[in-house]
Coordinates of C-alpha atoms in Angstrom, one line a residue:
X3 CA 68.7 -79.1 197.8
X4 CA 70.6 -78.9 200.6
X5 CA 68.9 -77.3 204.1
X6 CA 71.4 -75.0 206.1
X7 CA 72.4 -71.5 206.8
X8 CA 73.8 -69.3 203.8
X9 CA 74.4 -65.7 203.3
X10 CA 72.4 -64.2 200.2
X11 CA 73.1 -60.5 198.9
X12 CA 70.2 -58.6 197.3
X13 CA 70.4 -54.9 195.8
X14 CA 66.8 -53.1 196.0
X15 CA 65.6 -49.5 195.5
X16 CA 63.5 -48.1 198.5
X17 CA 62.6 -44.4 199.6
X18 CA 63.8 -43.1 202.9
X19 CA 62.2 -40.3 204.6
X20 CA 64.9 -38.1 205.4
X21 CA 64.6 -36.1 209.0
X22 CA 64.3 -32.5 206.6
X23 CA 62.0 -33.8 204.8
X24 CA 59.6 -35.3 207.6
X25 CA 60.2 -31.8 209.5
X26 CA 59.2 -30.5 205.8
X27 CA 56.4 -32.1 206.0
X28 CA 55.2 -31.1 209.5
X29 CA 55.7 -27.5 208.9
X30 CA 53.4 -27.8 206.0
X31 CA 50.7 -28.7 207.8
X32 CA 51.1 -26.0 210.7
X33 CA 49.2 -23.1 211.2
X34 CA 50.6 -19.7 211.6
X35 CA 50.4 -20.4 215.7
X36 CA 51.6 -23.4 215.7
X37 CA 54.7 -22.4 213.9
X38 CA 55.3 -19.1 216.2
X39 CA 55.0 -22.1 218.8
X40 CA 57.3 -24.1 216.7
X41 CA 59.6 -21.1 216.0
X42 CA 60.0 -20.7 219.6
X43 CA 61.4 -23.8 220.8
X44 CA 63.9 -23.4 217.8
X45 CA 64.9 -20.1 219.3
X46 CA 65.7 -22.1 222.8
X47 CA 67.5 -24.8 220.9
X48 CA 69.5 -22.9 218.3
X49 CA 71.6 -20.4 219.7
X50 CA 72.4 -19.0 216.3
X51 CA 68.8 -18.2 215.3
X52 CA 66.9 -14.8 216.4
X53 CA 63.6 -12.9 215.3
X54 CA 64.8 -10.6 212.7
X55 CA 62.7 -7.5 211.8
X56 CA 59.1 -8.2 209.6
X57 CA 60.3 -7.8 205.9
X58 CA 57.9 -5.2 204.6
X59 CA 54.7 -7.3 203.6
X60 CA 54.3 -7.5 199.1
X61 CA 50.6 -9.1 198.6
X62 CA 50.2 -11.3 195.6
X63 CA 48.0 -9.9 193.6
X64 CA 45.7 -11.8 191.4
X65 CA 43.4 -10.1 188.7
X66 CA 40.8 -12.6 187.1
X67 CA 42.5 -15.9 185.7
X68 CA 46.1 -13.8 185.4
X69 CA 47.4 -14.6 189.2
X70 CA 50.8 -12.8 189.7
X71 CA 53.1 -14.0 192.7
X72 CA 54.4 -11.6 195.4
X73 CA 58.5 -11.1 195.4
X74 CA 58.9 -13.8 198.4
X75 CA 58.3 -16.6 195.2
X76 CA 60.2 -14.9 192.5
X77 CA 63.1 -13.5 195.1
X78 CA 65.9 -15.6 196.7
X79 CA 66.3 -16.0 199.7
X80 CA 68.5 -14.4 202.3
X81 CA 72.1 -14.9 201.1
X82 CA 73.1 -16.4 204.2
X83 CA 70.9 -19.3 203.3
X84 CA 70.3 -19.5 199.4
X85 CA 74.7 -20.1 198.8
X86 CA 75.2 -22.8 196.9
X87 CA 71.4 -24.3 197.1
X88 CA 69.4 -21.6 194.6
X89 CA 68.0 -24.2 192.8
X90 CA 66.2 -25.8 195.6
X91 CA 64.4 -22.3 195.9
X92 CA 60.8 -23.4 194.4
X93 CA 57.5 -24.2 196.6
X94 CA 57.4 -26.9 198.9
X95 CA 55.6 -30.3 197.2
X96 CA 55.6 -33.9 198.1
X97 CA 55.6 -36.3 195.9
X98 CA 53.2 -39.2 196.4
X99 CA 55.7 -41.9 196.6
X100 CA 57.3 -40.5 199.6
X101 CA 54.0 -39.9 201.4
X102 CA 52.3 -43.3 200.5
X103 CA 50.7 -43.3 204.2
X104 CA 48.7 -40.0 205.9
X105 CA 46.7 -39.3 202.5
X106 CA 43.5 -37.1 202.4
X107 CA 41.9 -36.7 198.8
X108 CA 39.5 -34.3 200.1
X109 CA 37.1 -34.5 197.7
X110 CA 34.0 -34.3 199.9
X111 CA 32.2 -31.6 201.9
X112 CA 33.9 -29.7 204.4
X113 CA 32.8 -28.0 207.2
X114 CA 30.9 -25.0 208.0
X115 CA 32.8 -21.3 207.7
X116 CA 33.9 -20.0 210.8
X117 CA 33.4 -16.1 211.1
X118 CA 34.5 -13.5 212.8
X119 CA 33.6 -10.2 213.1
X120 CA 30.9 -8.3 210.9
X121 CA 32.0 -8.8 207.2
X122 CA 33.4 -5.8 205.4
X123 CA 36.0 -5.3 208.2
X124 CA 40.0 -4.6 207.6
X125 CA 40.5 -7.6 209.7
X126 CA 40.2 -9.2 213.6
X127 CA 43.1 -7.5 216.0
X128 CA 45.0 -10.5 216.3
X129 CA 46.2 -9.1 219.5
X130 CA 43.0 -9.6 220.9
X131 CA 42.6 -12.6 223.0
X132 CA 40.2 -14.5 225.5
X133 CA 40.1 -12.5 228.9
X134 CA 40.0 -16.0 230.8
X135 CA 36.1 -15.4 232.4
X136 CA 35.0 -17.6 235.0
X137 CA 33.4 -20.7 234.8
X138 CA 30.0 -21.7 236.1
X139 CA 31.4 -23.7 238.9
X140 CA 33.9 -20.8 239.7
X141 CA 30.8 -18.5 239.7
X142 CA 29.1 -20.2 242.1
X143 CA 31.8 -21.6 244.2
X144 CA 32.3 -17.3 245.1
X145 CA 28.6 -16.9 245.9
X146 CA 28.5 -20.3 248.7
X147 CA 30.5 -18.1 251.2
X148 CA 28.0 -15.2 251.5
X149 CA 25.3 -17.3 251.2
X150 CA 25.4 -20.1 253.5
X151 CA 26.3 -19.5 257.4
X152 CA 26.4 -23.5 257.6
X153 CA 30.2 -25.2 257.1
X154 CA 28.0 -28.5 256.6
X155 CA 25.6 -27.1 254.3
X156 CA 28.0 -25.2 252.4
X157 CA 29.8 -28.6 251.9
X158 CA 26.7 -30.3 250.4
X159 CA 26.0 -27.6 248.1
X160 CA 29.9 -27.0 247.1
X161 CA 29.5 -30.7 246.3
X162 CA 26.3 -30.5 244.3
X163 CA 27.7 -27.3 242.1
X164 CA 30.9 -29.6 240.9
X165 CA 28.3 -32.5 239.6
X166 CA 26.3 -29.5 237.7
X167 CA 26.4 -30.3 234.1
X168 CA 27.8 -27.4 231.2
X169 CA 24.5 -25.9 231.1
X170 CA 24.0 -25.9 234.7
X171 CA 21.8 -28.4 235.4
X172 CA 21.8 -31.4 237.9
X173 CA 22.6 -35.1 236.5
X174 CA 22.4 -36.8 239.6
X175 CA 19.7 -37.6 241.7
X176 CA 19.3 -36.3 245.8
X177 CA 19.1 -39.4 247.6
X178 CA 22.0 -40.5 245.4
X179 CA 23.9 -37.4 246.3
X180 CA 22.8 -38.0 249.9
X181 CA 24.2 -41.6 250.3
X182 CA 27.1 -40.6 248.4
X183 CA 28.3 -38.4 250.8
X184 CA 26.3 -39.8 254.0
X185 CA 23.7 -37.1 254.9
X186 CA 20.2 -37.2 255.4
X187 CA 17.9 -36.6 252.2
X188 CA 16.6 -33.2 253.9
X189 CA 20.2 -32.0 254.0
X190 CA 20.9 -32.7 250.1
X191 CA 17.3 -31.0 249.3
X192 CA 18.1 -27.5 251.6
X193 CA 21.9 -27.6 249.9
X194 CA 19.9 -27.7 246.5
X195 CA 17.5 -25.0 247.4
X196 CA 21.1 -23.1 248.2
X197 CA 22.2 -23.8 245.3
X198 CA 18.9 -23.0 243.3
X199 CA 19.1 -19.2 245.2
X200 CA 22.0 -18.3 243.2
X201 CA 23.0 -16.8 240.3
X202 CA 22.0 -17.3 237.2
X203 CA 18.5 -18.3 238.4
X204 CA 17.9 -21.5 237.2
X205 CA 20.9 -23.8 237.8
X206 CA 20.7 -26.5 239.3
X207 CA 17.6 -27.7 237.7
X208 CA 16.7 -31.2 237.7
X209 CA 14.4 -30.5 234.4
X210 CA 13.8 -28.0 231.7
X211 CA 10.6 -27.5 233.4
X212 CA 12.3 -26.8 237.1
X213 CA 14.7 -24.9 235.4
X214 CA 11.9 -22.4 233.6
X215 CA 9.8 -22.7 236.8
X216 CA 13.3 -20.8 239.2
X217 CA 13.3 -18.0 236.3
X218 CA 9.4 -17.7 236.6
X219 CA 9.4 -17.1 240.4
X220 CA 12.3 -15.0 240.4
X221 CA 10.1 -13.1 238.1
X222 CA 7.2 -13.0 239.4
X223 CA 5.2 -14.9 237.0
X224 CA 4.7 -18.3 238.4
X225 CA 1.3 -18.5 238.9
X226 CA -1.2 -21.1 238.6
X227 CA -1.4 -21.2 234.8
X228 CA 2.3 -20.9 234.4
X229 CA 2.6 -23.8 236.6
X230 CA 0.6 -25.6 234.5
X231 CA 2.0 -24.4 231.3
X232 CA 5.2 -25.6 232.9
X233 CA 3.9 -29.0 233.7
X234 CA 2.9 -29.7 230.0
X235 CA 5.4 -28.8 227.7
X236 CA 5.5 -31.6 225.7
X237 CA 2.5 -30.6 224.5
X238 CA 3.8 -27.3 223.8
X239 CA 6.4 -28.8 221.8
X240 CA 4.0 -30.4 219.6
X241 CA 2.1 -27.9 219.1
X242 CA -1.5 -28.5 220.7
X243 CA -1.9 -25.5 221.3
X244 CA -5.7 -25.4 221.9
X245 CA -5.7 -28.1 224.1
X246 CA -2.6 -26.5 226.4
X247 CA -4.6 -23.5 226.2
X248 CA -7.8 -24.9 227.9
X249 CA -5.5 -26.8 230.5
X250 CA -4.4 -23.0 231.6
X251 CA -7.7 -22.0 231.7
X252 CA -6.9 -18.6 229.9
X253 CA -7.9 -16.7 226.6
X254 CA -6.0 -16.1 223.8
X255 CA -4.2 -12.5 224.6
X256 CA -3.2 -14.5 228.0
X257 CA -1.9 -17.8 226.7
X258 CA 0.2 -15.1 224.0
X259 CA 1.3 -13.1 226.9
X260 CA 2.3 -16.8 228.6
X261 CA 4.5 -18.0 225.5
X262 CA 6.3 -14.5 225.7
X263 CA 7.2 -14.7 228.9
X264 CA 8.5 -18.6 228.5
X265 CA 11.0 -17.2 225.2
X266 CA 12.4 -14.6 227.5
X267 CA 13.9 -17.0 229.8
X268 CA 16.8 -19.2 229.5
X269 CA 16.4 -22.6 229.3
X270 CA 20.5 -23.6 229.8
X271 CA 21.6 -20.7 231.8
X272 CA 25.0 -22.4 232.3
X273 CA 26.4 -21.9 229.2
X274 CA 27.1 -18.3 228.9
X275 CA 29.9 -19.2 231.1
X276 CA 30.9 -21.8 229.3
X277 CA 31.5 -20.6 225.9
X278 CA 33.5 -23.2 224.3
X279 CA 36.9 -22.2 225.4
X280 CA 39.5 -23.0 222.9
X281 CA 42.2 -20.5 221.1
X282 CA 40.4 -18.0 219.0
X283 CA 41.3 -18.4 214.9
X284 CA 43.7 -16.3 213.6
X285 CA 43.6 -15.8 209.8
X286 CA 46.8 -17.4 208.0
X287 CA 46.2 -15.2 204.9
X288 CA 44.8 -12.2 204.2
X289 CA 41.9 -11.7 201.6
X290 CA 41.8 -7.8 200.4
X291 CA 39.8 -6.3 197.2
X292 CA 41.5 -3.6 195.1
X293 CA 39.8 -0.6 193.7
X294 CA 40.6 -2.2 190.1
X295 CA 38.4 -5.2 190.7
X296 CA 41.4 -8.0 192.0
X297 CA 42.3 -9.4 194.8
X298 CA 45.3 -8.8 197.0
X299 CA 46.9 -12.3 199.0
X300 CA 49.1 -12.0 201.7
X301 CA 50.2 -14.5 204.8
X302 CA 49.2 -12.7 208.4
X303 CA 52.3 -11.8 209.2
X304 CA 51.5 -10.5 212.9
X305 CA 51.5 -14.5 213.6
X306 CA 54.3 -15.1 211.7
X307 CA 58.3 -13.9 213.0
X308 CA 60.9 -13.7 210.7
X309 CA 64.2 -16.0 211.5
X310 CA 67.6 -14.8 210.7
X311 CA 71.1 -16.5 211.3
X312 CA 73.2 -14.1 213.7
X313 CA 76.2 -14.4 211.3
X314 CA 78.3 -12.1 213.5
X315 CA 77.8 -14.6 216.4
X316 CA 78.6 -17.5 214.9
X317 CA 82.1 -15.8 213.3
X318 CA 82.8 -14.7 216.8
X319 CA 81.8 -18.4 218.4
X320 CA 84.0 -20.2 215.8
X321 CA 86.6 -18.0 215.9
X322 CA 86.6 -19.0 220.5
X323 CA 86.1 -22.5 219.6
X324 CA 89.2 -24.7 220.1
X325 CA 87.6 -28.6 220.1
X326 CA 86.7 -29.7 217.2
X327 CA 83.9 -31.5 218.6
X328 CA 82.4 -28.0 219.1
X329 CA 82.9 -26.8 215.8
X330 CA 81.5 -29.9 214.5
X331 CA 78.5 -28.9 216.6
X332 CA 79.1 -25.5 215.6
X333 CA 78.3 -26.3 212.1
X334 CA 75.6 -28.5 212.6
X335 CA 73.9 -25.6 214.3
X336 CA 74.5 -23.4 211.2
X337 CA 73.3 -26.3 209.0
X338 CA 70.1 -26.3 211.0
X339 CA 69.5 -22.7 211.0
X340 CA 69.8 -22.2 207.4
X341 CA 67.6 -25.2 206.9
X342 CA 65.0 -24.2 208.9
X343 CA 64.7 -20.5 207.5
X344 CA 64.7 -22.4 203.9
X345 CA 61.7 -24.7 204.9
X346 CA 60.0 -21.6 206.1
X347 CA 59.9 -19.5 203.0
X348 CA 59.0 -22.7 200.8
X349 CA 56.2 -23.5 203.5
X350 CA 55.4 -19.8 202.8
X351 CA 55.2 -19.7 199.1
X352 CA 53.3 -23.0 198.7
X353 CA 50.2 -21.8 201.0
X354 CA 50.3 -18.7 198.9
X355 CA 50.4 -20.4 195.9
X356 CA 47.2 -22.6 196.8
X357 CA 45.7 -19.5 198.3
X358 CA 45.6 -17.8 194.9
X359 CA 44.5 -20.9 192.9
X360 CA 41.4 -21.1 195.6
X361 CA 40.7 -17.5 195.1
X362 CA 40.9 -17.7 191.6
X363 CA 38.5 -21.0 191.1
X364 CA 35.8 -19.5 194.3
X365 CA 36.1 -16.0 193.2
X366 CA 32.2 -16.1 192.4
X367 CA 32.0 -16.5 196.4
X368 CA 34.3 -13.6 197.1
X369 CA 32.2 -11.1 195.2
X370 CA 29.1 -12.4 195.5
X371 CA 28.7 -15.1 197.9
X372 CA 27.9 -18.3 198.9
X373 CA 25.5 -19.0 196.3
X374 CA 28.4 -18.6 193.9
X375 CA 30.2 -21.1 195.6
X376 CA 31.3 -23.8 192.9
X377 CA 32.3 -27.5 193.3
X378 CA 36.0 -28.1 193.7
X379 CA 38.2 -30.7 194.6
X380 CA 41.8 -30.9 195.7
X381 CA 42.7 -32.8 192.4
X382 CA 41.5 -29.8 190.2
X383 CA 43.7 -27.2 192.4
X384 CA 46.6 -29.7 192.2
X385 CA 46.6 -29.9 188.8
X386 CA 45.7 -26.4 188.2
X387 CA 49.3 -25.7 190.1
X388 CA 51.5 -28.7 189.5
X389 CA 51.4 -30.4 192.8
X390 CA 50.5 -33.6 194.6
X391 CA 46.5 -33.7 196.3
X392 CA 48.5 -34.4 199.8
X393 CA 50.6 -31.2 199.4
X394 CA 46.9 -29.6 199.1
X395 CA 45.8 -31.3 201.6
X396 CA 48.1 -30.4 203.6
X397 CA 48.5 -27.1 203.1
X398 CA 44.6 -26.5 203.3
X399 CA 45.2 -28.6 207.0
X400 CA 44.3 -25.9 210.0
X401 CA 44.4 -22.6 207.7
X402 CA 42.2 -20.0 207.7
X403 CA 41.6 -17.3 204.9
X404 CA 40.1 -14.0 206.1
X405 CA 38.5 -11.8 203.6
X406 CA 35.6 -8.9 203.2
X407 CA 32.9 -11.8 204.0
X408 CA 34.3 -13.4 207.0
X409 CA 36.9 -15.8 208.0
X410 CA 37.1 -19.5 206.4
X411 CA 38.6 -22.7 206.7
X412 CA 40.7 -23.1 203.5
X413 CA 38.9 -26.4 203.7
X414 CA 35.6 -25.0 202.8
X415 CA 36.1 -24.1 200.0
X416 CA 36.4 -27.7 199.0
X417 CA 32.7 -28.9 198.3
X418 CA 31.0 -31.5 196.7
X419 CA 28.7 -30.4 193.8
X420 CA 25.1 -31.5 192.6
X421 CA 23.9 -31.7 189.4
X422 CA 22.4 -28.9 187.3
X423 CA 19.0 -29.0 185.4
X424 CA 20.8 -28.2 181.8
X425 CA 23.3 -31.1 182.4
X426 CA 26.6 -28.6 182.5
X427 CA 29.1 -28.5 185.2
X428 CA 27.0 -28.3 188.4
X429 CA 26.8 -26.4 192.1
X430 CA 28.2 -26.6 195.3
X431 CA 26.6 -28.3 198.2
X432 CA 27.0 -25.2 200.1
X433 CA 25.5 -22.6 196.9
X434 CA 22.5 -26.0 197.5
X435 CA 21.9 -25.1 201.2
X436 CA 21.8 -21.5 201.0
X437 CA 19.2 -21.7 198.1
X438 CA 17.1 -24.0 200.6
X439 CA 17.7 -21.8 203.6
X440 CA 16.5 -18.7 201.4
X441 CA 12.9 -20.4 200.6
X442 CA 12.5 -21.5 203.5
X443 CA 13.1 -18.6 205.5
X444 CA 10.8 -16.6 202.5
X445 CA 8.1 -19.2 202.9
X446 CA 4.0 -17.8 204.5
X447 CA 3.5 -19.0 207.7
X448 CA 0.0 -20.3 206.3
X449 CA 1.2 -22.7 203.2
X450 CA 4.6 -24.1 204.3
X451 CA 6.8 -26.0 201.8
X452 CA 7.0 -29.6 202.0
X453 CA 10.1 -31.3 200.3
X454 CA 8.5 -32.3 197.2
X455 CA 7.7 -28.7 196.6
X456 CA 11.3 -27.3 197.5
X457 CA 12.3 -29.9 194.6
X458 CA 10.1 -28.3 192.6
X459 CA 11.8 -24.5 193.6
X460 CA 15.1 -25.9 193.4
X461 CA 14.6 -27.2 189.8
X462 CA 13.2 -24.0 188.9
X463 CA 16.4 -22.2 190.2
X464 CA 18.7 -25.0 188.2
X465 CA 19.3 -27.4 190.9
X466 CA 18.5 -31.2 189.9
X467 CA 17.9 -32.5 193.3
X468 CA 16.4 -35.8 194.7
X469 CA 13.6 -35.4 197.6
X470 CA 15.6 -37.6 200.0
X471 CA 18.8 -34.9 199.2
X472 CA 16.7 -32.1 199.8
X473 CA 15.8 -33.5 203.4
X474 CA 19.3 -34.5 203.7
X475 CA 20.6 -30.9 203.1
X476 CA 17.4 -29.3 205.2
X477 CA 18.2 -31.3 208.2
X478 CA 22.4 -30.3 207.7
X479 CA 21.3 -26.9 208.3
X480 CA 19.4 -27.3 211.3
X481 CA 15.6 -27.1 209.3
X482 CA 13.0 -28.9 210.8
X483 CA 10.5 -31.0 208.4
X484 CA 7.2 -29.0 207.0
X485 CA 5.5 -30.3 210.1
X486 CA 7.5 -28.5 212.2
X487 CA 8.2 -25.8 211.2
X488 CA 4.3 -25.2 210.6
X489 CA 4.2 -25.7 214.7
X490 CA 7.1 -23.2 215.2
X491 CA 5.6 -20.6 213.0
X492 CA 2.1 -21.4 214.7
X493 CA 3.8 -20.4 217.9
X494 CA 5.8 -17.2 216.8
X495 CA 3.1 -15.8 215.3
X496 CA 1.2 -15.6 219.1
X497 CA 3.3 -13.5 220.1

């Protein structure tokens, strides 16, 4: 066989992810604020797209298994958009072929819920947003000028506030502050002090034990056996209590009086001005209960504008336009428009059609809480509605569902189950935790439940767990072991 250069043609089959489609996508996986932000640069870049007035809001309503959808499924679209492509009007899915990368089962445990607001409320204002507080730094940056009469000492301690950690404490040490900035060490250590005077008492502590010894003086507290107290409490975290006790040199009404005094103050006083920052959630979909017993679904639509096509502009545009380059453009502008609105209301329908499938399998947890949360997976959802698990996925991607009990991640409602004692179907991790935080928080002070005995509890309650799972789930909620918890309750009940 000859070696050279040839020309060979082959004929092959392959999927291409059309532009619409990857944009499809992307919207899917929005929330309700990322598309107003989304919806907004369209507005800027589509001069034949405007915010059209809210349609008046019609809930889906679902009643037990029987799930009825709201008009925006069953509806067509606006005119302007639905000519000629009616039968394209159905909810948005994926298939898994054209979305062989990106993929998220979801069949594990998902995170905690994220509340807000006391439960049994209408709903947050959505209007109502963070009033941009200062910071720590800020804080004390405002308090340096009346405080300090020295430009040079107000340098050092302007410099020492901006290496102050997020609960307000100091990282670094003095002498390497002071060769860091080329001062004597006596200079760094009367900037500190500065920096010590102000407000809230207790930052810029170099220890928890500096920190709680500022808030003692400032209260008039510290003496001798606080010091002390102060000086030992590692063995106030372990609990030897008698023997911290006799270091004070005080009785037992005193050493109470002591403890009190220590919960009252706060050991990372920086973080009340550093709260996290980040937007606040905004619901995607409303959660309401009717007086008959079912549930009414709707999107949030104060997060969500309406896009119209501004037919009368575009007539009057065309009818000025002589190029045909701008026609061209014209009607590629149209095109858009009309797409975009489409993708919208099938982006819409398909997160309330998960929505109501979620309500319906979780609507144990709706009326009667957590413990009634049952296992479920993105598979069983998927095939309850027809769709792929990434279309689930993706819809359950950054949404939030806001009903009578709080407001939730649609991804929590996606949780791993344990078995059950008889054998039959089984219980959420979540319903798992609860039950564990409930006997633990119900358990005497005097005979505290080791792990083997909340297996015992749990079994008794239908739950057929494992020891090591029990720990497992005890430490996920932030439950110390039996031992110490015993030394926790041994120290809230000298109060």
């Amino acid at each position: 066989m000859a070696i050279g250069p040839r020309l060979d043609l082959r004929q092959s089959q392959s999927l291409v992810m059309t532009p619409q489609l990857q944009q499809a996508i992307k919207l899917l996986a929005l929330s309700n604020l990322e598309i107003e932000s989304f919806i907004g640069e369209a507005l800027e870049s589509n001069p034949l797209l405007e915010i059209g007035v809210a349609a008046p809001e019609t809930p889906v309503v679902e009643d037990g298994a029987d799930v009825r959808r709201t008009t925006l499924e069953t509806s067509p679209v606006d005119q302007l958009v639905s000519e000629g492509r009616a039968a394209d009007d159905r909810p948005l899915d994926i298939d898994q072929t054209a979305l062989d990368h990106d993929r998220d089962t979801g069949d594990g445990e998902w995170g905690a819920d994220i509340r807000i607001g006391p439960a049994g409320e209408d709903g947050p204002d959505i209007g109502e947003r963070g009033e941009g507080d200062k910071d720590l730094a800020t804080h004390l940056h405002d308090q340096i000028g009346a405080q300090a009469r020295d430009p040079r000492l107000a340098f050092i301690a302007r410099y020492l506030i901006d290496q102050l950690d997020e609960a307000g404490y100091l990282p670094v040490t003095l002498r390497e502050v002071a060769g860091e900035l080329g001062v004597a060490l006596a200079e760094a250590e009367a900037a500190l002090a500065l920096v010590q005077s102000l407000d809230p008492t207790g930052v810029g502590a170099r220890s928890l034990g500096e920190c709680l010894a500022l808030q003692a003086i400032e209260a008039d507290r510290h003496d001798p056996a606080m010091a002390r107290l102060l000086e030992n409490l590692d063995l106030l975290a372990r609990g030897e209590l008698p023997r911290l006790k006799r270091m004070c040199g005080v009785d037992d009404e005193d050493f109470a009086e002591m403890l009190g005094e220590l919960r009252s103050y706060d050991p990372k006083p920086g973080l009340r001005f550093n709260r996290g920052g980040g937007d606040p959630v905004v619901p995607d979909i409303l959660l309401a209960s009717r007086a008959d017993g079912g549930w009414d679904i709707s999107l949030n639509q104060a997060t969500l504008p309406r896009l119209i096509v501004n037919r009368s502009y575009y007539v009057e545009m065309r009818g000025a336009c002589d190029d045909r380059g701008a026609r061209a453009w014209l009607s590629d502008k149209l095109a858009d428009a009309n797409w975009l609105i489409k993708a919208l209301d099938q982006r819409q329908k398909t997160i309330l059609k998960v929505a109501s499938e979620i309500v319906t399998q979780q609507d144990g947890f709706f009326r009667h809480g957590v413990s009634h949360l049952r296992p479920l997976t993105l598979r069983t959802v998927a095939e309850a509605i027809g769709m792929h698990e990434s279309t689930i996925s993706r819809v359950t991607s950054n949404k939030y569902l806001h009903c009578p009990r709080g407001t939730f991640e649609l991804k929590y409602f996606f949780t791993s189950g344990v078995g059950a004692v008889d054998g039959e179907g089984g219980a959420s991790a979540e319903a798992v935790k609860a039950a564990i935080k409930a006997l633990i928080d119900a358990e005497d002070p005097k005979a505290i439940l080791s792990d083997d005995t909340l297996v015992d509890l749990l079994k008794a309650k239908g739950f057929d767990l494992a020891r090591r799972t029990v720990a497992k789930y005890r430490e996920a909620i932030g439950l110390g072991s039996s031992v110490q918890r015993r030394r926790q309750k041994a120290l809230a009940g000298m109060r």
